[in-house]
Amino acid sequence: MENTRKPIDYLWIVLKGMAMGAADVVPGVSGGTIAFISGIYQELVETIARLRPSLLLVLKNEGIKAFWKASNASFLLALLSGIALSIAS
């Protein structure tokens, strides 16, 4: 999942998020379909599956850095930023 990504990798994730956001606005097209086509569907599903209450224990016991990594928050932040940018524009 969150291997050593470069800033350009996150830019691509933002762009894929923008495509997902654009697809969500169009009737009959799913953002999930765009995620699948663009190759991020598996990581998205696995990241969402990680979001459990037990992550709060990671935050409490190990701090924000461990929580950020355990939740794959960099990926989610980039993706959700792209989706929000697309829907807002």
C-alpha positions as a Markdown table, in Angstrom:
| # | Residue | x | y | z |
|---|---|---|---|---|
| 1 | Met | 0.0 | 0.0 | 0.0 |
| 2 | Glu | 1.9 | 3.0 | 1.2 |
| 3 | Asn | 5.3 | 2.1 | -0.1 |
| 4 | Thr | 7.8 | 4.8 | -0.7 |
| 5 | Arg | 5.7 | 7.1 | -2.9 |
| 6 | Lys | 7.1 | 10.2 | -4.5 |
| 7 | Pro | 5.2 | 13.5 | -4.8 |
| 8 | Ile | 4.4 | 12.8 | -8.4 |
| 9 | Asp | 2.7 | 9.6 | -7.4 |
| 10 | Tyr | 0.4 | 11.6 | -5.1 |
| 11 | Leu | -0.3 | 14.0 | -8.0 |
| 12 | Trp | -1.5 | 11.0 | -10.0 |
| 13 | Ile | -3.7 | 9.9 | -7.2 |
| 14 | Val | -5.2 | 13.4 | -7.0 |
| 15 | Leu | -5.9 | 13.2 | -10.7 |
| 16 | Lys | -7.5 | 9.8 | -10.4 |
| 17 | Gly | -9.6 | 11.2 | -7.6 |
| 18 | Met | -10.6 | 14.1 | -9.9 |
| 19 | Ala | -11.7 | 11.5 | -12.5 |
| 20 | Met | -13.7 | 9.7 | -9.8 |
| 21 | Gly | -15.4 | 12.9 | -8.7 |
| 22 | Ala | -16.3 | 13.8 | -12.3 |
| 23 | Ala | -17.7 | 10.3 | -12.8 |
| 24 | Asp | -19.8 | 10.7 | -9.7 |
| 25 | Val | -21.5 | 13.8 | -11.1 |
| 26 | Val | -22.5 | 12.0 | -14.4 |
| 27 | Pro | -25.6 | 9.8 | -14.1 |
| 28 | Gly | -24.9 | 6.2 | -14.8 |
| 29 | Val | -21.2 | 6.4 | -14.2 |
| 30 | Ser | -19.6 | 5.2 | -10.9 |
| 31 | Gly | -16.5 | 6.6 | -9.2 |
| 32 | Gly | -15.8 | 3.0 | -8.3 |
| 33 | Thr | -15.7 | 2.0 | -11.9 |
| 34 | Ile | -13.1 | 4.8 | -12.5 |
| 35 | Ala | -11.1 | 3.6 | -9.5 |
| 36 | Phe | -11.1 | 0.1 | -11.0 |
| 37 | Ile | -10.1 | 1.2 | -14.4 |
| 38 | Ser | -7.4 | 3.5 | -13.1 |
| 39 | Gly | -5.9 | 0.7 | -10.9 |
| 40 | Ile | -6.6 | 2.1 | -7.4 |
| 41 | Tyr | -9.7 | 0.1 | -6.6 |
| 42 | Gln | -7.9 | -2.6 | -4.6 |
| 43 | Glu | -5.9 | -0.2 | -2.5 |
| 44 | Leu | -9.1 | 1.9 | -1.9 |
| 45 | Val | -11.0 | -1.1 | -0.7 |
| 46 | Glu | -8.2 | -2.3 | 1.5 |
| 47 | Thr | -7.7 | 1.2 | 3.0 |
| 48 | Ile | -11.4 | 1.6 | 3.8 |
| 49 | Ala | -11.3 | -1.9 | 5.4 |
| 50 | Arg | -8.5 | -0.7 | 7.7 |
| 51 | Leu | -10.6 | 2.2 | 9.1 |
| 52 | Arg | -11.8 | 0.6 | 12.3 |
| 53 | Pro | -12.2 | 1.8 | 15.9 |
| 54 | Ser | -9.0 | -0.1 | 16.7 |
| 55 | Leu | -7.1 | 2.5 | 14.8 |
| 56 | Leu | -7.9 | 4.9 | 17.6 |
| 57 | Leu | -5.8 | 2.7 | 19.9 |
| 58 | Val | -2.9 | 3.1 | 17.5 |
| 59 | Leu | -3.4 | 6.9 | 17.6 |
| 60 | Lys | -3.5 | 6.8 | 21.4 |
| 61 | Asn | -0.7 | 4.4 | 22.0 |
| 62 | Glu | 1.7 | 5.1 | 19.2 |
| 63 | Gly | 1.0 | 8.6 | 18.0 |
| 64 | Ile | -0.2 | 10.4 | 14.9 |
| 65 | Lys | 2.7 | 9.2 | 12.7 |
| 66 | Ala | 1.9 | 5.5 | 13.3 |
| 67 | Phe | -1.9 | 6.3 | 12.9 |
| 68 | Trp | -1.2 | 8.1 | 9.6 |
| 69 | Lys | 0.8 | 5.2 | 8.3 |
| 70 | Ala | -1.6 | 2.4 | 9.6 |
| 71 | Ser | -4.6 | 4.1 | 8.0 |
| 72 | Asn | -2.9 | 4.9 | 4.7 |
| 73 | Ala | -4.0 | 8.4 | 5.2 |
| 74 | Ser | -1.7 | 9.9 | 2.6 |
| 75 | Phe | -3.5 | 7.9 | -0.1 |
| 76 | Leu | -6.9 | 8.9 | 1.3 |
| 77 | Leu | -6.0 | 12.5 | 1.6 |
| 78 | Ala | -4.8 | 12.7 | -2.0 |
| 79 | Leu | -7.7 | 10.8 | -3.4 |
| 80 | Leu | -10.4 | 12.7 | -1.4 |
| 81 | Ser | -8.7 | 16.0 | -2.4 |
| 82 | Gly | -9.1 | 15.1 | -6.0 |
| 83 | Ile | -12.7 | 14.0 | -5.6 |
| 84 | Ala | -13.5 | 17.2 | -3.7 |
| 85 | Leu | -11.7 | 19.4 | -6.3 |
| 86 | Ser | -13.6 | 17.8 | -9.1 |
| 87 | Ile | -17.1 | 18.0 | -7.5 |
| 88 | Ala | -16.5 | 21.6 | -6.4 |
| 89 | Ser | -15.5 | 22.8 | -9.8 |
